[in-house]
C-alpha cells in the first residue's frame, strides 16, 4: 500500500493558505474519509507521521498526570441496540460512556421512565456496561428548561428531574445539559438569545432574563440535584443558550453555587476565538469543569475572511459558503494542539472523561468516532509516556 500523504493527516486549519479552494481544503482535511478505520495498515502508517519518530524514546510525563478515560456520547449510535452499541464501544477500546436520557439527545439506549420505576431494571441496565468494563460516567438531558413555551419547559424540567433520580440510583455523579434560554419579555413565545447589550432595550431584556428566569430556575434545579446527591451539573457552553462561553458559565456559577460547572465542549469555543488551553486553565483552576466533549471545529479562511464567524455549516450542502463546521478531533486542529489540550486537562486535575461527540458532516457517524478515538488515544499515550 502506498504511503499516506502528509496532507491526509488531521490538520490545523491555520496552516492552510487563505487562497485555497474549499474542495481542495476538504480533500486535505478530510482525506481519510475513504480510508479503512484505524488499526489497518494505512492508519498504522499515519501513526508514524503523527509522532516525531517511531524510534525516538517517548518523553517522560511531567508530574503525576492522571490517565483520563476516553468515552463516547451515545446518540451517534442511535441506529444500534444497547448491546450492539456496547459491542462497538468495547471493540474501540473506549472506557466510559455519556448516555442521553432525553431532551435533544433523546434516550435511545436509556428507557428513563422504566428505569426509575424499577430499581432492579436500573441495576440490570447498568450491569450491561459494567460487564464490558465500560463506566457510565454521565447522564445527559440537554434541553431548554426555561423555554417561554410552558409545555416545552415542563417537558425538559421533568426529564432533568427524572435524570437526577436515575443518577442517584446508579451513583452517577455528573448530569450534562444546556442552561436554556428564555424569551426577552414575559409576553414572548420563543427564546431570545441576547449577547450584545445595545441598543438599551437589549440590556433590559437580558437583565430581566437572568433575574427572573435563569438564576431562579437554576437555584431550584441545583437544590433538587443536591437533595439527591448530585452536585455536578455540567452545562454545555453553546450558542442560543444563556451560558455560551466561560464568562457566562462563571456568572451563573457565582449566582447559583458550585453545583454549576462546565461541559467544556471546545468546538463551540474555537469559533468564538477562545484559546482552548487558556479556557481549561481558567475554568479548571476553579474546579469548574465537570465534563468535556471531544469535538473539533475547522475554519474555511476564504469564507471566514468575508463573512465572519457567525456563518456555520451543519450539513455538507452548506459547506461551499460556510466559514466553519464541526469536525472529528484532529481534523480541525492539529494532533499537537489536541495533545496540549489533553495535557491541560491533566494539569488542572480534571477528573471526568473525554467524551467523543461526533457531529462531523464529512466523517459522519461511527467513522468520526473511530478517528477521534485514534487521535485521543495516541496523544494520551504520548503525554503519559505509555
Short mmCIF file of C-alpha atoms in Angstrom, two decimals, residues 103-319:
data_model
loop_
_atom_site.label_atom_id
_atom_site.label_comp_id
_atom_site.label_asym_id
_atom_site.label_seq_id
_atom_site.Cartn_x
_atom_site.Cartn_y
_atom_site.Cartn_z
CA UNK A 103 -34.24 16.24 25.50
CA UNK A 104 -32.29 16.94 22.32
CA UNK A 105 -30.10 13.77 22.60
CA UNK A 106 -33.22 11.62 23.10
CA UNK A 107 -32.95 8.43 25.16
CA UNK A 108 -32.48 5.70 22.56
CA UNK A 109 -30.44 3.49 24.90
CA UNK A 110 -31.90 4.57 28.24
CA UNK A 111 -35.61 3.90 28.90
CA UNK A 112 -35.73 6.57 31.59
CA UNK A 113 -39.27 6.06 32.87
CA UNK A 114 -38.85 2.29 33.08
CA UNK A 115 -35.54 2.50 34.89
CA UNK A 116 -36.59 4.97 37.57
CA UNK A 117 -39.76 2.94 38.19
CA UNK A 118 -37.90 -0.30 38.89
CA UNK A 119 -34.56 -0.33 40.71
CA UNK A 120 -33.84 -3.90 39.60
CA UNK A 121 -34.23 -2.88 35.94
CA UNK A 122 -31.91 0.06 36.52
CA UNK A 123 -29.26 -2.16 38.07
CA UNK A 124 -29.58 -4.72 35.26
CA UNK A 125 -29.21 -1.93 32.70
CA UNK A 126 -26.06 -0.64 34.40
CA UNK A 127 -24.63 -4.16 34.68
CA UNK A 128 -24.54 -4.44 30.87
CA UNK A 129 -21.96 -1.64 30.86
CA UNK A 130 -20.05 -2.94 33.86
CA UNK A 131 -19.76 -6.41 32.34
CA UNK A 132 -17.94 -4.82 29.38
CA UNK A 133 -15.65 -2.74 31.57
CA UNK A 134 -17.37 0.47 30.42
CA UNK A 135 -18.31 3.10 33.01
CA UNK A 136 -21.49 5.14 32.72
CA UNK A 137 -19.82 8.41 33.63
CA UNK A 138 -22.54 10.95 32.86
CA UNK A 139 -26.23 11.20 32.04
CA UNK A 140 -27.22 13.89 29.54
CA UNK A 141 -30.56 15.64 29.17
CA UNK A 142 -29.80 18.68 27.02
CA UNK A 143 -32.96 20.75 26.72
CA UNK A 144 -34.42 24.20 27.40
CA UNK A 145 -35.99 24.16 30.87
CA UNK A 146 -36.62 27.92 30.76
CA UNK A 147 -38.25 27.99 27.33
CA UNK A 148 -41.05 30.59 27.17
CA UNK A 149 -43.43 27.90 25.92
CA UNK A 150 -44.52 26.37 29.22
CA UNK A 151 -45.20 22.95 27.69
CA UNK A 152 -41.65 22.70 26.32
CA UNK A 153 -40.13 23.92 29.57
CA UNK A 154 -42.19 21.46 31.63
CA UNK A 155 -41.11 18.52 29.50
CA UNK A 156 -37.44 19.41 29.84
CA UNK A 157 -37.74 20.09 33.57
CA UNK A 158 -39.41 16.72 34.07
CA UNK A 159 -36.65 15.00 32.08
CA UNK A 160 -34.00 16.74 34.17
CA UNK A 161 -35.63 15.70 37.45
CA UNK A 162 -36.05 12.10 36.33
CA UNK A 163 -32.41 12.09 35.21
CA UNK A 164 -31.38 13.28 38.67
CA UNK A 165 -33.35 10.42 40.23
CA UNK A 166 -31.71 7.88 37.92
CA UNK A 167 -28.26 9.34 38.62
CA UNK A 168 -28.88 8.87 42.32
CA UNK A 169 -29.98 5.25 41.77
CA UNK A 170 -26.91 4.45 39.65
CA UNK A 171 -24.41 6.56 41.61
CA UNK A 172 -23.64 8.69 38.56
CA UNK A 173 -22.14 11.96 39.73
CA UNK A 174 -22.48 14.23 36.66
CA UNK A 175 -25.51 15.40 34.68
CA UNK A 176 -24.92 17.24 31.40
CA UNK A 177 -27.25 19.73 29.78
CA UNK A 178 -27.85 23.24 28.47
CA UNK A 179 -28.54 26.35 30.53
CA UNK A 180 -31.59 27.09 28.40
CA UNK A 181 -32.79 30.40 27.03
CA UNK A 182 -36.00 32.29 27.91
CA UNK A 183 -37.85 34.89 25.93
CA UNK A 184 -36.82 38.51 26.20
CA UNK A 185 -40.08 39.64 27.82
CA UNK A 186 -42.94 37.94 29.71
CA UNK A 187 -45.00 38.07 26.51
CA UNK A 188 -42.53 36.25 24.26
CA UNK A 189 -43.39 32.81 22.92
CA UNK A 190 -39.92 31.94 21.57
CA UNK A 191 -36.43 32.15 23.12
CA UNK A 192 -34.39 35.31 22.59
CA UNK A 193 -30.60 34.80 22.68
CA UNK A 194 -29.13 38.16 23.67
CA UNK A 195 -25.36 38.58 23.59
CA UNK A 196 -24.99 42.31 22.88
CA UNK A 197 -26.32 44.88 25.32
CA UNK A 198 -27.11 47.72 22.92
CA UNK A 199 -29.48 49.28 21.96
CA UNK A 200 -30.61 49.72 25.58
CA UNK A 201 -33.73 47.57 25.31
CA UNK A 202 -31.49 44.54 24.82
CA UNK A 203 -29.68 45.23 28.09
CA UNK A 204 -33.05 45.50 29.86
CA UNK A 205 -34.23 42.23 28.32
CA UNK A 206 -31.02 40.42 29.24
CA UNK A 207 -31.19 41.69 32.83
CA UNK A 208 -34.79 40.50 33.04
CA UNK A 209 -33.85 37.08 31.69
CA UNK A 210 -31.17 36.48 34.29
CA UNK A 211 -33.04 37.94 37.26
CA UNK A 212 -36.49 36.49 36.60
CA UNK A 213 -35.82 33.26 34.73
CA UNK A 214 -32.23 31.99 34.57
CA UNK A 215 -30.97 32.33 38.14
CA UNK A 216 -34.25 31.35 39.89
CA UNK A 217 -34.61 28.19 37.81
CA UNK A 218 -31.04 27.01 38.29
CA UNK A 219 -31.11 27.73 42.03
CA UNK A 220 -34.12 25.44 42.27
CA UNK A 221 -32.58 22.82 39.96
CA UNK A 222 -29.30 22.80 41.88
CA UNK A 223 -31.18 22.38 45.15
CA UNK A 224 -33.14 19.44 43.75
CA UNK A 225 -29.97 17.80 42.46
CA UNK A 226 -28.17 18.36 45.76
CA UNK A 227 -31.01 16.74 47.67
CA UNK A 228 -30.48 13.64 45.52
CA UNK A 229 -26.73 13.51 45.96
CA UNK A 230 -25.87 15.06 42.59
CA UNK A 231 -23.53 18.02 42.90
CA UNK A 232 -22.22 18.39 39.37
CA UNK A 233 -24.42 19.94 36.68
CA UNK A 234 -22.25 20.28 33.58
CA UNK A 235 -23.71 22.96 31.33
CA UNK A 236 -22.53 23.00 27.74
CA UNK A 237 -21.43 26.46 26.64
CA UNK A 238 -23.46 26.62 23.44
CA UNK A 239 -24.85 29.35 21.17
CA UNK A 240 -28.56 30.13 21.52
CA UNK A 241 -28.42 29.49 25.27
CA UNK A 242 -27.64 31.99 28.03
CA UNK A 243 -24.47 30.11 29.01
CA UNK A 244 -22.43 30.15 25.83
CA UNK A 245 -18.87 31.00 26.92
CA UNK A 246 -16.66 30.82 30.04
CA UNK A 247 -17.79 34.27 31.23
CA UNK A 248 -21.48 33.40 31.26
CA UNK A 249 -20.72 30.00 32.81
CA UNK A 250 -18.87 31.65 35.69
CA UNK A 251 -21.64 34.25 36.06
CA UNK A 252 -24.24 31.52 36.59
CA UNK A 253 -21.95 29.52 38.87
CA UNK A 254 -21.39 32.57 41.08
CA UNK A 255 -25.12 33.27 41.23
CA UNK A 256 -26.23 29.69 41.93
CA UNK A 257 -23.38 27.76 43.53
CA UNK A 258 -20.73 25.17 42.83
CA UNK A 259 -23.26 22.66 41.54
CA UNK A 260 -22.95 24.62 38.28
CA UNK A 261 -19.93 23.74 36.16
CA UNK A 262 -18.95 23.34 32.53
CA UNK A 263 -19.37 20.73 29.89
CA UNK A 264 -16.29 22.06 28.16
CA UNK A 265 -17.10 21.46 24.51
CA UNK A 266 -14.29 23.32 22.76
CA UNK A 267 -15.94 23.06 19.35
CA UNK A 268 -18.23 25.94 20.37
CA UNK A 269 -15.37 27.98 21.82
CA UNK A 270 -12.93 27.71 18.91
CA UNK A 271 -15.16 29.84 16.67
CA UNK A 272 -15.62 32.39 19.45
CA UNK A 273 -11.88 32.98 19.45
CA UNK A 274 -11.10 31.26 22.75
CA UNK A 275 -7.72 29.68 23.37
CA UNK A 276 -8.57 26.12 24.45
CA UNK A 277 -5.65 25.71 26.85
CA UNK A 278 -6.38 29.08 28.47
CA UNK A 279 -10.04 28.11 28.91
CA UNK A 280 -9.10 24.82 30.55
CA UNK A 281 -6.70 26.56 32.94
CA UNK A 282 -9.20 29.34 33.69
CA UNK A 283 -12.13 27.04 34.49
CA UNK A 284 -10.07 24.11 35.75
CA UNK A 285 -8.32 26.11 38.43
CA UNK A 286 -11.76 26.99 39.80
CA UNK A 287 -12.75 23.32 39.81
CA UNK A 288 -15.48 24.26 37.35
CA UNK A 289 -15.01 21.64 34.60
CA UNK A 290 -17.32 18.69 35.19
CA UNK A 291 -17.39 17.16 31.71
CA UNK A 292 -15.59 17.51 28.37
CA UNK A 293 -16.96 16.87 24.89
CA UNK A 294 -14.31 15.92 22.36
CA UNK A 295 -15.25 17.66 19.13
CA UNK A 296 -13.26 19.84 16.75
CA UNK A 297 -14.06 22.80 14.50
CA UNK A 298 -12.47 23.58 11.16
CA UNK A 299 -12.32 27.06 9.60
CA UNK A 300 -12.54 27.87 5.90
CA UNK A 301 -10.38 31.01 5.58
CA UNK A 302 -11.74 32.27 2.26
CA UNK A 303 -15.27 32.50 3.71
CA UNK A 304 -14.26 33.37 7.26
CA UNK A 305 -12.47 36.45 5.94
CA UNK A 306 -15.57 37.57 4.02
CA UNK A 307 -18.44 36.55 6.30
CA UNK A 308 -17.06 36.27 9.83
CA UNK A 309 -17.64 33.53 12.38
CA UNK A 310 -21.43 33.58 12.61
CA UNK A 311 -21.72 31.51 9.45
CA UNK A 312 -21.74 27.86 10.49
CA UNK A 313 -22.35 24.77 8.35
CA UNK A 314 -24.33 21.85 9.74
CA UNK A 315 -24.60 19.76 6.58
CA UNK A 316 -22.37 19.08 3.60
CA UNK A 317 -24.73 21.11 1.41
CA UNK A 318 -23.79 24.23 3.41
CA UNK A 319 -20.02 23.80 3.12
#
